[in-house]
Amino acid sequence: MRSHLCNRCGSCVGLSEGAVVFEHRTANYRPGIVKPVNDLLAERMWNACAGHSFNFPEFNQKIYGDNSNFNQFTGVYKNIYIGNTTDEIVRQNSASGGILSQILIWLLENNRIDGAVVLGMSKTEPWLTQPFIATSKKEILEAAQSKYIISSVNELLPETEKFNGRLAYVGLPGQVQSIRKLQNMDDPTVKNIHYIFGPFYGNTLHFSSVKSFLKSYKLKDYTQITRLYFRYGEWPGNMRVELKSGRVIELPKFHANYLIPFHIVKNSLLCTDLSNEFTDISGGDAWAPVYEERGKGFSMVISRSASGQKIIDEMIADGTLELNPISEDEAITMHSHGYDLKKRGTFIRMRFRKWAGLKNPDFGYTITGFTFSRYLMEVVINLMFLVLGTSLSRFLIEQLPPSFVGGIFEKTRTIWKKSTYKIKRKKLNE
Ligand SMILES: Cc1cc2nc3c(=O)[nH]c(=O)nc-3n(C[C@H](O)[C@H](O)[C@H](O)COP(=O)(O)OP(=O)(O)OC[C@H]3O[C@@H](n4cnc5c(N)ncnc54)[C@H](O)[C@@H]3O)c2cc1C
């Protein structure tokens, strides 16, 4: 925990038979041991934990075999597409093109699954996330859209074990990796999971981001929140807070991104998996001016396994999805900043951590050979996270209106992206 290796996936909590629980969900959100754990259970939890180790090459081989395309940035894939669902209601209610929710709905309506593990917001504490098993289109749509605060989907393992039927599962890369480890162990908690899907993953934030956002509007009590959205409305959507008083606060997603350097969960910076490499199908935003100008919502979709490809083919054939294939190069270019952060930045950060005597996760592979300028850039990034993550910086930023800070953040980010473009793109497609 002290080395930031825990991604809060929730597997240890889910497997622990009540011995481990998440504590302080609106603060550090850490698993704490509340009852004695015997050696057998401890070993099961440790083996399921992807925070300390997950062997990418080994699991690539086990899950996909040799028959697919592989690229060190995208992982194993069969095809890469840009597109959206043709159901406008699903598209409007989702984060990007509505692909992930639509796949779950389609599987349910075609009797391929009986339920889907998804992440909604808590009914009793609507400011926190809550995983659950959705068994209807309505419930799947209730859980649509990205949640940018900590989620621990695998807390639900006792329920996935008890569930009477076939399940699809949606999770972030760390959560998916743990499910893959459990499948590899033939653990009974995952026996009902037939399909695994997931969003791309840049980073996630501590709950302090929500508190800080409210403080900027001179609001102190987060328990006044009745609904919390991170991607509300037309793509790319808004962060939106609805309060008991009837007041509604909204900020465009690109402006709300200002919260990232102040509240990022440090483990996000130790994750090397941007595109959710161990899913059957994964989906991200189609970040490119040509799509962003059109609004409405466009996704990048990566089919990885034979069963994932079969679903995509059938859904295109019956008109449920509109997808256009794109090349590996186009896909990498579209997310080059994200891949740079994950596939280069993480390995450089891990080197810095090694020098500082901190533990690193073991991913079974490493990428080396970065330029001096890329190392220098990483020093600047790390310094920025260090300084902006302090209580003083957070306090100072809360004194300014978020619409103003968000606008400055977006402009600064564009300048930073342009000025580091060459360093980041060097050899990216090789
Ligand atoms: C924390 C986070 C970071 C992301 N970072 C990037 C990025 O850097 N670049 C990029 O291109 N895309 C990123 N995405 C993915 C993007 O926001 C969309 O989720 C993706 O494009 C799929 O869109 P969709 O319309 O198909 O999904 P939807 O139809 O809206 O379905 C989303 C599904 O994901 C599940 N879900 C949402 N949030 C979480 C969560 N926190 N943990 C587990 N499950 C969740 C929901 O239950 C739902 O089933 C991120 C998503 C998340 C949650």
XYZ file of C-alpha atoms and ligand atoms in Angstrom:
483
model
C 0.000 0.000 0.000
C 2.770 2.413 0.948
C 4.404 1.920 -2.466
C 1.167 2.826 -4.293
C 0.976 -0.651 -5.830
C -2.691 -1.143 -4.903
C -5.095 -0.154 -7.690
C -8.159 -0.689 -5.440
C -9.576 -3.340 -7.803
C -11.358 -4.881 -4.813
C -10.360 -8.527 -5.370
C -8.827 -8.943 -1.903
C -11.988 -7.507 -0.342
C -14.257 -9.698 -2.486
C -12.315 -12.894 -1.713
C -11.728 -12.200 1.969
C -15.027 -13.470 3.458
C -15.380 -10.199 5.341
C -11.823 -10.111 6.707
C -10.729 -7.211 4.485
C -12.865 -4.122 3.894
C -12.326 -0.825 2.163
C -11.878 1.929 4.733
C -12.243 5.697 4.344
C -13.824 5.642 0.905
C -14.024 9.422 0.795
C -10.349 9.720 1.768
C -7.537 7.258 0.946
C -9.923 4.398 0.106
C -7.672 1.575 1.249
C -8.325 -2.084 2.059
C -7.897 -2.727 5.775
C -7.734 -6.082 7.605
C -10.523 -6.271 10.190
C -10.469 -10.025 11.027
C -7.699 -12.641 11.094
C -6.865 -14.098 7.676
C -5.572 -17.672 7.484
C -2.608 -18.593 5.262
C -4.708 -20.295 2.610
C -6.964 -17.275 2.140
C -4.003 -14.892 2.236
C -2.341 -16.880 -0.538
C -5.518 -16.837 -2.654
C -5.827 -13.071 -2.252
C -2.149 -12.490 -3.011
C -2.296 -14.651 -6.157
C -5.349 -12.718 -7.387
C -3.681 -9.345 -6.826
C -2.522 -7.762 -10.100
C -1.106 -4.753 -8.236
C 2.191 -6.464 -7.423
C 2.487 -8.618 -10.548
C 0.799 -9.471 -13.804
C 2.811 -11.163 -16.515
C 1.747 -9.536 -19.812
C 3.548 -11.910 -22.240
C 2.379 -14.999 -20.363
C -1.281 -13.906 -20.253
C -1.176 -12.763 -23.886
C -0.112 -16.248 -24.822
C -2.644 -17.959 -22.528
C -5.651 -15.876 -23.542
C -5.104 -15.150 -27.225
C -2.533 -17.699 -28.428
C -0.457 -16.900 -31.493
C -3.153 -16.110 -34.037
C -3.568 -12.378 -33.525
C -1.826 -9.121 -34.304
C 0.330 -7.706 -31.563
C 1.717 -4.252 -30.998
C 3.465 -3.191 -27.789
C 1.158 -0.152 -27.498
C -2.230 -1.641 -28.340
C -1.603 -5.188 -27.117
C -3.110 -8.178 -28.957
C -5.919 -7.317 -31.357
C -7.917 -8.677 -34.263
C -9.356 -5.390 -35.566
C -9.488 -1.737 -34.573
C -12.479 0.447 -35.442
C -14.002 3.886 -34.958
C -17.744 4.090 -34.528
C -20.839 4.117 -32.407
C -24.071 2.360 -31.580
C -27.005 3.110 -33.877
C -29.335 3.417 -30.867
C -29.338 7.169 -30.274
C -30.682 6.841 -26.716
C -27.834 4.521 -25.714
C -25.308 6.762 -27.476
C -26.579 9.915 -25.725
C -26.495 8.255 -22.321
C -23.002 6.805 -22.690
C -19.477 8.148 -22.336
C -18.391 8.021 -25.997
C -20.060 6.030 -28.791
C -22.094 3.866 -26.410
C -20.290 0.731 -27.582
C -19.720 -0.939 -24.206
C -23.289 -0.454 -22.958
C -24.681 -1.498 -26.352
C -22.667 -4.732 -26.385
C -24.018 -5.633 -22.932
C -27.607 -4.826 -23.974
C -27.240 -6.840 -27.188
C -25.810 -9.857 -25.355
C -28.643 -9.699 -22.839
C -31.375 -9.291 -25.466
C -29.928 -12.151 -27.530
C -29.813 -14.459 -24.502
C -26.029 -14.807 -24.595
C -25.772 -13.583 -21.008
C -28.096 -13.319 -18.022
C -26.384 -10.394 -16.325
C -23.542 -7.881 -16.606
C -21.111 -6.689 -13.945
C -21.126 -2.892 -14.259
C -20.260 0.173 -12.204
C -23.014 2.578 -11.206
C -23.246 5.244 -8.520
C -24.342 4.221 -5.023
C -28.067 4.610 -4.317
C -27.480 5.394 -0.623
C -24.297 7.479 -1.004
C -24.703 8.941 -4.519
C -21.244 10.547 -4.401
C -19.555 7.095 -4.407
C -19.302 4.406 -7.101
C -20.997 1.039 -6.641
C -20.552 -2.123 -8.736
C -23.614 -4.292 -9.339
C -24.985 -6.989 -11.633
C -27.327 -5.447 -14.205
C -30.018 -7.742 -15.583
C -31.963 -5.302 -17.783
C -31.313 -2.638 -20.424
C -32.483 0.004 -17.948
C -29.905 -1.078 -15.364
C -27.112 -1.214 -17.958
C -27.944 2.354 -18.991
C -28.024 3.457 -15.346
C -24.378 2.363 -15.143
C -23.267 3.891 -18.462
C -20.660 6.699 -18.641
C -17.162 6.806 -17.180
C -16.587 7.361 -13.485
C -13.302 9.090 -12.791
C -13.112 8.382 -9.074
C -11.877 5.140 -7.493
C -13.914 2.069 -8.352
C -13.499 -1.406 -6.874
C -15.587 -3.595 -9.154
C -14.084 -6.861 -7.863
C -15.622 -6.351 -4.438
C -18.551 -7.990 -6.165
C -16.828 -11.410 -6.481
C -19.089 -13.106 -3.879
C -22.090 -12.060 -5.989
C -20.573 -13.178 -9.288
C -19.965 -16.575 -7.659
C -23.553 -16.863 -6.408
C -25.129 -15.591 -9.644
C -27.279 -18.157 -11.403
C -26.394 -17.653 -15.065
C -23.818 -16.331 -17.542
C -22.168 -12.990 -16.927
C -20.363 -10.343 -18.926
C -17.901 -8.263 -16.936
C -16.767 -4.636 -17.434
C -13.709 -3.288 -15.628
C -10.590 -1.148 -15.764
C -7.258 -2.791 -16.746
C -6.139 -3.576 -13.154
C -9.536 -5.080 -12.361
C -9.551 -7.115 -15.585
C -6.016 -8.369 -14.941
C -7.099 -9.661 -11.548
C -10.110 -11.430 -13.100
C -7.726 -13.044 -15.606
C -5.506 -14.225 -12.741
C -8.537 -15.694 -10.971
C -9.647 -17.448 -14.169
C -6.150 -18.873 -14.478
C -6.460 -20.189 -10.904
C -9.890 -21.753 -11.725
C -11.288 -19.725 -8.869
C -15.038 -20.376 -8.363
C -15.794 -16.629 -8.060
C -15.223 -16.098 -11.799
C -16.729 -19.307 -13.201
C -19.829 -17.446 -14.463
C -17.872 -14.743 -16.316
C -18.038 -15.518 -20.042
C -17.047 -12.183 -21.592
C -14.713 -9.431 -20.416
C -14.967 -5.851 -21.707
C -13.478 -2.605 -20.550
C -12.786 1.070 -21.145
C -9.378 2.495 -21.996
C -7.712 3.881 -18.892
C -5.630 7.035 -18.580
C -6.005 7.705 -14.876
C -8.417 7.854 -11.979
C -8.815 10.393 -9.170
C -9.203 10.375 -5.414
C -12.547 11.433 -3.942
C -10.756 14.602 -2.843
C -11.292 15.761 -6.460
C -15.055 15.926 -5.857
C -14.623 17.669 -2.493
C -12.214 20.156 -4.033
C -14.539 20.786 -6.979
C -17.359 21.615 -4.536
C -15.105 23.833 -2.421
C -14.336 25.908 -5.515
C -18.062 26.700 -5.602
C -17.964 27.505 -1.854
C -19.754 24.243 -1.006
C -18.320 22.127 1.817
C -20.755 19.244 2.338
C -20.476 16.492 -0.278
C -23.341 14.593 1.404
C -25.646 17.156 -0.235
C -24.940 15.502 -3.600
C -27.947 13.678 -5.077
C -26.431 12.817 -8.496
C -22.854 12.896 -9.727
C -21.881 12.515 -13.388
C -18.507 12.755 -15.089
C -19.602 12.601 -18.747
C -23.112 14.093 -18.721
C -24.682 15.293 -21.973
C -23.288 15.423 -25.483
C -19.816 13.946 -26.057
C -17.318 14.590 -24.579
C -19.815 15.589 -21.868
C -19.693 17.497 -18.612
C -18.865 16.881 -14.994
C -22.245 17.536 -13.368
C -23.211 17.703 -9.696
C -26.850 17.832 -8.610
C -27.502 18.927 -5.016
C -30.336 18.492 -2.515
C -31.010 22.225 -2.725
C -31.868 21.813 -6.425
C -28.669 23.539 -7.495
C -26.864 22.020 -10.489
C -23.188 22.617 -11.281
C -21.717 21.665 -14.660
C -18.246 21.986 -16.123
C -17.122 20.686 -19.559
C -15.060 17.473 -19.270
C -11.990 19.061 -20.845
C -12.128 21.832 -18.216
C -12.797 19.414 -15.332
C -9.568 17.669 -16.362
C -7.803 20.408 -14.359
C -8.473 18.207 -11.298
C -6.152 15.461 -12.616
C -2.725 16.766 -11.501
C -4.113 17.740 -8.081
C -5.894 14.474 -7.245
C -4.533 11.656 -9.409
C -4.360 8.206 -7.781
C -0.614 7.496 -7.862
C -1.208 3.907 -8.979
C -2.568 5.237 -12.311
C 1.016 6.285 -13.030
C 2.231 2.719 -12.465
C -0.199 1.170 -14.935
C 1.206 0.302 -18.381
C -2.135 -0.699 -19.888
C -3.954 2.146 -21.641
C -6.224 0.166 -23.950
C -7.353 -2.603 -21.568
C -5.253 -5.253 -23.241
C -6.756 -8.364 -21.624
C -10.400 -7.884 -22.577
C -12.412 -9.530 -25.352
C -13.309 -6.037 -26.572
C -12.145 -2.674 -25.259
C -13.336 0.851 -26.019
C -11.936 4.359 -25.718
C -12.710 7.851 -26.929
C -12.020 8.609 -30.589
C -9.974 11.708 -29.786
C -9.440 13.456 -33.112
C -10.683 16.877 -34.302
C -12.625 15.274 -37.150
C -14.822 13.393 -34.646
C -14.730 15.922 -31.799
C -16.183 18.604 -34.118
C -19.190 16.394 -34.824
C -20.093 15.814 -31.143
C -22.638 12.999 -30.653
C -20.028 10.466 -29.458
C -17.435 8.311 -31.204
C -15.474 5.400 -29.786
C -12.338 3.562 -30.688
C -13.070 -0.154 -30.442
C -10.490 -2.949 -30.265
C -11.575 -6.555 -30.768
C -9.046 -8.921 -29.268
C -10.371 -12.475 -28.863
C -12.235 -14.696 -31.338
C -15.396 -14.428 -29.223
C -15.060 -10.624 -29.090
C -14.659 -10.457 -32.882
C -17.721 -12.680 -33.369
C -19.855 -10.305 -31.290
C -18.633 -7.283 -33.272
C -19.252 -9.009 -36.637
C -22.790 -9.966 -35.655
C -23.584 -6.520 -34.279
C -22.321 -4.812 -37.448
C -24.270 -7.284 -39.603
C -27.586 -6.651 -37.824
C -27.062 -2.874 -37.855
C -26.630 -2.422 -34.080
C -23.143 -0.945 -34.469
C -21.674 1.372 -37.088
C -17.929 0.686 -37.158
C -15.215 1.610 -39.651
C -11.896 -0.243 -39.485
C -8.760 1.847 -38.990
C -5.093 0.906 -39.181
C -2.823 0.184 -36.219
C -0.840 3.360 -37.051
C -3.950 5.548 -37.031
C -5.033 4.045 -33.723
C -1.669 4.652 -32.083
C -1.465 8.200 -33.443
C -4.920 8.991 -32.052
C -3.809 8.024 -28.531
C -0.103 8.779 -28.853
C -0.074 10.999 -25.748
C -1.780 8.306 -23.673
C 0.516 5.569 -24.956
C 3.513 7.748 -24.276
C 2.353 8.295 -20.678
C 1.707 4.578 -20.113
C 4.251 2.720 -22.182
C 7.200 5.056 -21.818
C 6.411 7.273 -18.855
C 5.564 4.352 -16.564
C 8.790 2.487 -17.308
C 10.836 5.653 -16.724
C 8.930 6.350 -13.488
C 9.582 2.772 -12.388
C 13.271 3.327 -12.979
C 13.178 6.471 -10.801
C 11.315 4.491 -8.142
C 13.919 1.717 -8.226
C 16.649 4.286 -7.646
C 14.630 5.602 -4.685
C 14.360 2.052 -3.234
C 10.597 1.742 -3.868
C 8.905 -1.459 -4.995
C 7.615 -1.745 -8.572
C 4.981 -3.994 -10.084
C 6.319 -6.920 -12.122
C 4.669 -6.906 -15.565
C 6.940 -9.568 -17.064
C 8.210 -7.108 -19.691
C 9.944 -3.790 -19.853
C 10.512 -1.117 -22.486
C 13.859 0.670 -22.580
C 15.963 2.887 -24.807
C 14.329 6.282 -24.264
C 16.006 9.513 -25.279
C 17.544 11.903 -22.750
C 14.871 14.506 -23.593
C 12.139 11.975 -22.754
C 13.749 11.352 -19.341
C 13.905 15.109 -18.815
C 10.266 15.456 -19.725
C 9.384 12.788 -17.162
C 11.268 14.711 -14.466
C 9.137 17.773 -15.271
C 5.907 15.715 -15.213
C 6.816 14.103 -11.876
C 7.711 17.458 -10.333
C 4.389 18.855 -11.485
C 2.454 15.965 -9.888
C 4.508 16.346 -6.715
C 3.936 20.081 -6.331
C 0.298 20.181 -7.462
C -0.599 17.191 -5.251
C 0.201 19.086 -2.027
C -2.518 20.454 0.289
C -1.263 23.996 -0.308
C -1.638 23.743 -4.114
C -5.074 22.186 -3.738
C -6.127 24.959 -1.360
C -4.865 27.678 -3.688
C -6.633 26.282 -6.745
C -9.911 26.045 -4.804
C -9.867 29.830 -4.414
C -10.328 30.283 -8.187
C -13.488 29.621 -10.233
C -13.240 26.178 -11.974
C -14.463 27.620 -15.294
C -11.444 29.972 -15.256
C -8.934 27.311 -14.081
C -10.383 24.758 -16.520
C -9.967 27.154 -19.452
C -6.344 27.886 -18.517
C -5.694 24.157 -17.985
C -7.051 23.248 -21.412
C -4.931 25.926 -23.128
C -1.779 24.976 -21.188
C -2.327 21.315 -22.006
C -2.625 22.094 -25.720
C 0.635 24.095 -25.633
C 2.379 21.311 -23.629
C 1.128 18.663 -26.068
C 2.395 20.654 -29.064
C 5.768 21.421 -27.503
C 6.393 17.792 -26.490
C 4.924 16.326 -29.694
C 8.287 15.421 -31.225
C 9.723 13.887 -28.062
C 6.614 11.787 -27.586
C 6.201 10.632 -31.174
C 9.836 9.555 -31.658
C 9.765 5.876 -32.650
C 6.206 5.527 -31.337
C 5.018 3.613 -34.374
C 8.081 1.418 -34.770
C -11.229 6.004 -15.134
C -11.327 6.045 -16.642
C -10.287 6.604 -17.398
C -10.383 6.644 -18.792
N -9.337 7.170 -19.537
C -9.416 7.197 -20.883
C -8.348 7.735 -21.673
O -7.335 8.196 -21.146
N -8.478 7.721 -23.035
C -9.600 7.217 -23.656
O -9.677 7.222 -24.886
N -10.616 6.684 -22.926
C -10.553 6.664 -21.578
N -11.582 6.128 -20.844
C -12.681 5.456 -21.554
C -13.806 6.361 -21.992
O -14.083 7.320 -21.001
C -15.084 5.539 -22.254
O -15.383 4.738 -21.145
C -14.915 4.625 -23.417
O -14.711 5.412 -24.558
C -16.145 3.726 -23.630
O -17.222 4.525 -24.017
P -18.652 3.874 -24.231
O -19.587 4.983 -24.647
O -18.536 2.684 -25.109
O -18.963 3.401 -22.740
P -20.355 3.341 -21.976
O -21.385 2.765 -22.882
O -20.623 4.642 -21.331
O -20.030 2.233 -20.890
C -19.032 2.418 -19.936
C -18.933 1.136 -19.125
O -17.781 1.234 -18.299
C -18.116 0.988 -16.951
N -17.320 1.903 -16.123
C -17.377 3.252 -16.122
N -16.476 3.763 -15.264
C -15.847 2.716 -14.708
C -14.820 2.601 -13.741
N -14.280 3.673 -13.155
N -14.428 1.359 -13.364
C -14.983 0.271 -13.929
N -15.955 0.314 -14.868
C -16.379 1.523 -15.250
C -19.605 1.257 -16.833
O -20.186 0.427 -15.858
C -20.126 0.919 -18.239
O -20.521 -0.418 -18.310
C -11.530 6.117 -19.442
C -12.569 5.572 -18.671
C -12.489 5.522 -17.291
C -13.613 4.936 -16.487
